[in-house]
Amino acid sequence: MKSKTVGKPPKSRNSGLIMIVLLLLLGLVVGGCYYGYKEFLSPKSSTIQTVAKIDDYAYYLNSNATRLYKKYYKLLEKELEDSKVDEEKYVTLISQLFAIDFYTLDNKITNQDIGGVQFIAATLQERFKEEASQSIYKYIQNNMRKKRTQELPEVKKATVTNVKREKYEKGNFRDFSAFTTTVELEYIEDMGYPEELKLHFVHEENKLVLVEIKENKENA
């Protein structure tokens, strides 16, 4: 009787092809998961962190602050460390800090990231944020993924040209030793934003707080 050569069954070859396809699919799934993590869950998203505080006055410095803002913040820290604060120097510095932070939009992540809020009187802060988000901050595009191409202003110089101590009476605020300051602004690029501000500060506990802002687009 002649012997017969037994060949490999066709299903073995099919099993090999199925394994290759499964491995390719697995690779695609793993790659997709990794891309999803990097794109949506990894910590590369823009976040703002507090990097310094002046506890007695509740002032803070955020990680997205510009170099100019950091410069004046350090001067404010130094001034407030003194046992006897020079109020004219104090109000000059917070006028500059407010102007730089509020009118620099380029470092803001969303239109809810309102600058300068910490210098506003506590009872006015919510209204101030709401009004800002519906006006000067309204059209800021989201930059959580750091892909924004929108051109936005950045203050390059804030000069206090006048400091005046005078009585202030308006609404719920009354201070016979309040301050009015005039601030002139220069931007890295002129985009039509205010160039002169008149700011009104009153005393609130141990600090001076901003209660009224008047702005001009051209210097008077």
mmCIF file of C-alpha atoms in Angstrom:
data_model
loop_
_atom_site.group_PDB
_atom_site.id
_atom_site.type_symbol
_atom_site.label_atom_id
_atom_site.label_comp_id
_atom_site.label_asym_id
_atom_site.label_seq_id
_atom_site.Cartn_x
_atom_site.Cartn_y
_atom_site.Cartn_z
ATOM 1 C CA MET A 1 0.000 0.000 0.000
ATOM 2 C CA LYS A 2 1.417 3.404 -0.998
ATOM 3 C CA SER A 3 1.879 5.909 1.762
ATOM 4 C CA LYS A 4 0.321 9.379 1.369
ATOM 5 C CA THR A 5 2.034 12.654 2.291
ATOM 6 C CA VAL A 6 -0.142 14.606 4.596
ATOM 7 C CA GLY A 7 0.031 18.399 3.934
ATOM 8 C CA LYS A 8 -0.705 21.275 6.364
ATOM 9 C CA PRO A 9 -4.372 22.063 6.573
ATOM 10 C CA PRO A 10 -5.327 25.380 4.916
ATOM 11 C CA LYS A 11 -6.668 26.764 8.203
ATOM 12 C CA SER A 12 -3.113 27.071 9.633
ATOM 13 C CA ARG A 13 -2.227 29.651 6.981
ATOM 14 C CA ASN A 14 -5.482 31.507 7.697
ATOM 15 C CA SER A 15 -4.674 31.530 11.417
ATOM 16 C CA GLY A 16 -1.357 33.203 10.683
ATOM 17 C CA LEU A 17 -3.045 35.913 8.636
ATOM 18 C CA ILE A 18 -5.632 36.488 11.357
ATOM 19 C CA MET A 19 -2.866 36.870 13.947
ATOM 20 C CA ILE A 20 -1.090 39.476 11.811
ATOM 21 C CA VAL A 21 -4.314 41.441 11.340
ATOM 22 C CA LEU A 22 -5.009 41.300 15.091
ATOM 23 C CA LEU A 23 -1.523 42.555 15.870
ATOM 24 C CA LEU A 24 -1.940 45.420 13.411
ATOM 25 C CA LEU A 25 -5.300 46.336 14.955
ATOM 26 C CA LEU A 26 -3.784 46.175 18.436
ATOM 27 C CA GLY A 27 -1.003 48.503 17.310
ATOM 28 C CA LEU A 28 -3.527 50.961 15.931
ATOM 29 C CA VAL A 29 -5.561 50.870 19.143
ATOM 30 C CA VAL A 30 -2.503 51.389 21.338
ATOM 31 C CA GLY A 31 -1.260 54.198 19.091
ATOM 32 C CA GLY A 32 -4.672 55.848 19.116
ATOM 33 C CA CYS A 33 -4.889 55.657 22.900
ATOM 34 C CA TYR A 34 -1.417 57.161 23.257
ATOM 35 C CA TYR A 35 -2.268 60.003 20.873
ATOM 36 C CA GLY A 36 -5.526 60.643 22.732
ATOM 37 C CA TYR A 37 -3.707 60.813 26.051
ATOM 38 C CA LYS A 38 -1.049 63.167 24.701
ATOM 39 C CA GLU A 39 -3.597 65.387 22.991
ATOM 40 C CA PHE A 40 -6.370 65.552 25.572
ATOM 41 C CA LEU A 41 -5.304 64.176 28.951
ATOM 42 C CA SER A 42 -1.609 64.902 29.316
ATOM 43 C CA PRO A 43 -0.580 67.914 31.431
ATOM 44 C CA LYS A 44 0.635 69.933 28.433
ATOM 45 C CA SER A 45 -2.644 71.878 28.499
ATOM 46 C CA SER A 46 -2.260 75.530 29.484
ATOM 47 C CA THR A 47 -2.863 76.083 33.182
ATOM 48 C CA ILE A 48 -2.365 79.105 35.400
ATOM 49 C CA GLN A 49 -0.704 78.600 38.768
ATOM 50 C CA THR A 50 -0.034 80.980 41.633
ATOM 51 C CA VAL A 51 3.729 81.301 42.093
ATOM 52 C CA ALA A 52 3.973 83.995 44.799
ATOM 53 C CA LYS A 53 1.754 85.684 47.413
ATOM 54 C CA ILE A 54 1.716 88.748 49.638
ATOM 55 C CA ASP A 55 -0.415 87.213 52.370
ATOM 56 C CA ASP A 56 -1.207 90.315 54.462
ATOM 57 C CA TYR A 57 -2.713 92.010 51.418
ATOM 58 C CA ALA A 58 -4.045 88.959 49.524
ATOM 59 C CA TYR A 59 -2.037 89.851 46.420
ATOM 60 C CA TYR A 60 -0.678 87.039 44.255
ATOM 61 C CA LEU A 61 1.503 86.484 41.208
ATOM 62 C CA ASN A 62 0.370 84.037 38.527
ATOM 63 C CA SER A 63 2.574 81.934 36.257
ATOM 64 C CA ASN A 64 1.260 83.634 33.096
ATOM 65 C CA ALA A 65 2.352 87.122 34.202
ATOM 66 C CA THR A 66 4.432 89.139 31.743
ATOM 67 C CA ARG A 67 7.994 90.209 32.500
ATOM 68 C CA LEU A 68 6.802 93.799 32.987
ATOM 69 C CA TYR A 69 4.146 92.725 35.488
ATOM 70 C CA LYS A 70 6.667 90.634 37.446
ATOM 71 C CA LYS A 71 8.960 93.662 37.661
ATOM 72 C CA TYR A 72 6.314 95.822 39.346
ATOM 73 C CA TYR A 73 5.070 92.960 41.506
ATOM 74 C CA LYS A 74 8.553 92.606 43.030
ATOM 75 C CA LEU A 75 8.593 96.350 43.723
ATOM 76 C CA LEU A 76 5.188 96.035 45.395
ATOM 77 C CA GLU A 77 6.453 93.170 47.564
ATOM 78 C CA LYS A 78 9.373 95.305 48.675
ATOM 79 C CA GLU A 79 7.189 98.332 49.412
ATOM 80 C CA LEU A 80 4.663 96.375 51.460
ATOM 81 C CA GLU A 81 7.396 94.731 53.529
ATOM 82 C CA ASP A 82 8.181 98.138 55.026
ATOM 83 C CA SER A 83 6.654 98.766 58.445
ATOM 84 C CA LYS A 84 5.505 102.180 57.215
ATOM 85 C CA VAL A 85 4.069 101.932 53.717
ATOM 86 C CA ASP A 86 4.339 104.996 51.483
ATOM 87 C CA GLU A 87 0.769 105.147 50.158
ATOM 88 C CA GLU A 88 1.669 107.223 47.096
ATOM 89 C CA LYS A 89 4.231 104.615 46.028
ATOM 90 C CA TYR A 90 1.767 101.860 46.909
ATOM 91 C CA VAL A 91 -1.084 103.295 44.824
ATOM 92 C CA THR A 92 1.325 104.001 41.955
ATOM 93 C CA LEU A 93 2.445 100.374 41.840
ATOM 94 C CA ILE A 94 -1.039 98.848 42.017
ATOM 95 C CA SER A 95 -2.186 101.277 39.303
ATOM 96 C CA GLN A 96 0.583 99.987 37.048
ATOM 97 C CA LEU A 97 -0.067 96.355 37.949
ATOM 98 C CA PHE A 98 -3.806 96.643 37.303
ATOM 99 C CA ALA A 99 -3.294 98.379 33.960
ATOM 100 C CA ILE A 100 -0.687 95.860 32.769
ATOM 101 C CA ASP A 101 -2.686 92.799 33.792
ATOM 102 C CA PHE A 102 -6.113 93.945 32.620
ATOM 103 C CA TYR A 103 -5.086 95.311 29.218
ATOM 104 C CA THR A 104 -2.602 92.559 28.361
ATOM 105 C CA LEU A 105 -4.824 89.989 26.683
ATOM 106 C CA ASP A 106 -2.175 87.962 24.868
ATOM 107 C CA ASN A 107 -1.361 85.845 27.952
ATOM 108 C CA LYS A 108 -4.981 85.079 28.804
ATOM 109 C CA ILE A 109 -6.217 81.521 28.183
ATOM 110 C CA THR A 110 -9.970 82.142 27.851
ATOM 111 C CA ASN A 111 -12.318 85.125 27.980
ATOM 112 C CA GLN A 112 -13.037 84.213 31.604
ATOM 113 C CA ASP A 113 -9.399 84.731 32.600
ATOM 114 C CA ILE A 114 -9.887 88.364 33.622
ATOM 115 C CA GLY A 115 -6.801 90.329 34.598
ATOM 116 C CA GLY A 116 -6.506 92.776 37.494
ATOM 117 C CA VAL A 117 -9.407 91.402 39.570
ATOM 118 C CA GLN A 118 -7.320 91.226 42.769
ATOM 119 C CA PHE A 119 -7.029 95.034 42.807
ATOM 120 C CA ILE A 120 -10.806 95.623 42.596
ATOM 121 C CA ALA A 121 -12.949 96.229 45.699
ATOM 122 C CA ALA A 122 -14.362 92.898 46.925
ATOM 123 C CA THR A 123 -18.006 93.910 46.452
ATOM 124 C CA LEU A 124 -17.386 94.923 42.842
ATOM 125 C CA GLN A 125 -15.326 91.976 41.641
ATOM 126 C CA GLU A 126 -18.136 89.783 40.278
ATOM 127 C CA ARG A 127 -19.716 92.639 38.343
ATOM 128 C CA PHE A 128 -16.307 93.694 37.075
ATOM 129 C CA LYS A 129 -15.557 90.164 35.755
ATOM 130 C CA GLU A 130 -18.972 89.888 34.114
ATOM 131 C CA GLU A 131 -18.661 93.262 32.377
ATOM 132 C CA ALA A 132 -15.103 92.539 31.227
ATOM 133 C CA SER A 133 -16.047 89.135 29.779
ATOM 134 C CA GLN A 134 -18.807 90.815 27.756
ATOM 135 C CA SER A 135 -16.653 93.672 26.480
ATOM 136 C CA ILE A 136 -12.853 93.848 26.135
ATOM 137 C CA TYR A 137 -12.420 90.106 26.859
ATOM 138 C CA LYS A 138 -15.434 88.898 24.865
ATOM 139 C CA TYR A 139 -13.667 87.818 21.687
ATOM 140 C CA ILE A 140 -10.573 86.172 23.189
ATOM 141 C CA GLN A 141 -10.235 82.729 21.616
ATOM 142 C CA ASN A 142 -9.613 79.685 23.807
ATOM 143 C CA ASN A 143 -5.912 78.854 24.097
ATOM 144 C CA MET A 144 -6.016 75.709 26.258
ATOM 145 C CA ARG A 145 -4.142 73.757 23.563
ATOM 146 C CA LYS A 146 -1.634 76.587 22.925
ATOM 147 C CA LYS A 147 -2.668 76.752 19.269
ATOM 148 C CA ARG A 148 -4.234 80.223 19.171
ATOM 149 C CA THR A 149 -3.128 82.446 16.293
ATOM 150 C CA GLN A 150 -5.270 85.434 17.276
ATOM 151 C CA GLU A 151 -3.399 88.736 17.690
ATOM 152 C CA LEU A 152 -4.021 90.312 21.085
ATOM 153 C CA PRO A 153 -2.544 93.320 22.895
ATOM 154 C CA GLU A 154 0.343 93.269 25.364
ATOM 155 C CA VAL A 155 1.222 96.292 27.484
ATOM 156 C CA LYS A 156 4.905 97.196 27.180
ATOM 157 C CA LYS A 157 4.861 100.303 29.370
ATOM 158 C CA ALA A 158 2.573 101.682 32.100
ATOM 159 C CA THR A 159 3.467 105.147 33.389
ATOM 160 C CA VAL A 160 1.681 106.861 36.269
ATOM 161 C CA THR A 161 1.712 110.550 35.359
ATOM 162 C CA ASN A 162 -0.377 111.880 38.227
ATOM 163 C CA VAL A 163 -1.282 110.841 41.776
ATOM 164 C CA LYS A 164 -3.862 112.912 43.629
ATOM 165 C CA ARG A 165 -5.255 112.431 47.119
ATOM 166 C CA GLU A 166 -8.885 113.570 47.299
ATOM 167 C CA LYS A 167 -12.304 112.798 48.727
ATOM 168 C CA TYR A 168 -14.309 110.062 46.998
ATOM 169 C CA GLU A 169 -18.048 109.615 47.532
ATOM 170 C CA LYS A 170 -20.013 107.396 45.194
ATOM 171 C CA GLY A 171 -22.411 104.514 45.770
ATOM 172 C CA ASN A 172 -21.428 102.616 48.902
ATOM 173 C CA PHE A 173 -17.923 104.083 48.992
ATOM 174 C CA ARG A 174 -16.858 107.094 51.023
ATOM 175 C CA ASP A 175 -13.232 107.925 51.683
ATOM 176 C CA PHE A 176 -11.951 111.397 52.562
ATOM 177 C CA SER A 177 -8.381 110.281 51.865
ATOM 178 C CA ALA A 178 -8.860 108.413 48.579
ATOM 179 C CA PHE A 179 -6.526 108.447 45.573
ATOM 180 C CA THR A 180 -6.986 109.203 41.882
ATOM 181 C CA THR A 181 -4.193 108.171 39.516
ATOM 182 C CA THR A 182 -3.616 108.735 35.819
ATOM 183 C CA VAL A 183 -1.906 105.925 33.894
ATOM 184 C CA GLU A 184 -0.560 106.149 30.343
ATOM 185 C CA LEU A 185 -0.232 102.867 28.442
ATOM 186 C CA GLU A 186 1.951 101.806 25.546
ATOM 187 C CA TYR A 187 1.480 98.496 23.731
ATOM 188 C CA ILE A 188 3.879 96.291 21.816
ATOM 189 C CA GLU A 189 1.537 96.847 18.878
ATOM 190 C CA ASP A 190 -1.096 99.565 18.675
ATOM 191 C CA MET A 191 -4.421 97.783 18.239
ATOM 192 C CA GLY A 192 -6.745 100.560 19.344
ATOM 193 C CA TYR A 193 -6.936 99.754 23.047
ATOM 194 C CA PRO A 194 -7.086 102.486 25.735
ATOM 195 C CA GLU A 195 -3.949 104.573 26.113
ATOM 196 C CA GLU A 196 -4.901 106.562 29.193
ATOM 197 C CA LEU A 197 -6.731 105.565 32.373
ATOM 198 C CA LYS A 198 -8.026 107.444 35.369
ATOM 199 C CA LEU A 199 -8.282 105.122 38.367
ATOM 200 C CA HIS A 200 -10.025 105.803 41.686
ATOM 201 C CA PHE A 201 -8.872 103.974 44.829
ATOM 202 C CA VAL A 202 -10.334 103.942 48.336
ATOM 203 C CA HIS A 203 -9.191 102.368 51.591
ATOM 204 C CA GLU A 204 -10.633 98.950 52.422
ATOM 205 C CA GLU A 205 -9.285 97.550 55.687
ATOM 206 C CA ASN A 206 -5.470 97.579 55.365
ATOM 207 C CA LYS A 207 -5.309 98.067 51.597
ATOM 208 C CA LEU A 208 -6.249 100.351 48.742
ATOM 209 C CA VAL A 209 -8.846 99.008 46.303
ATOM 210 C CA LEU A 210 -9.972 100.120 42.863
ATOM 211 C CA VAL A 211 -13.586 101.327 42.683
ATOM 212 C CA GLU A 212 -13.827 103.242 39.402
ATOM 213 C CA ILE A 213 -12.074 103.149 36.007
ATOM 214 C CA LYS A 214 -12.260 105.766 33.268
ATOM 215 C CA GLU A 215 -10.458 105.055 30.014
ATOM 216 C CA ASN A 216 -9.449 106.955 26.896
ATOM 217 C CA LYS A 217 -8.205 105.495 23.606
ATOM 218 C CA GLU A 218 -5.983 108.484 22.963
ATOM 219 C CA ASN A 219 -3.899 110.387 25.458
ATOM 220 C CA ALA A 220 -5.427 113.643 26.567
#
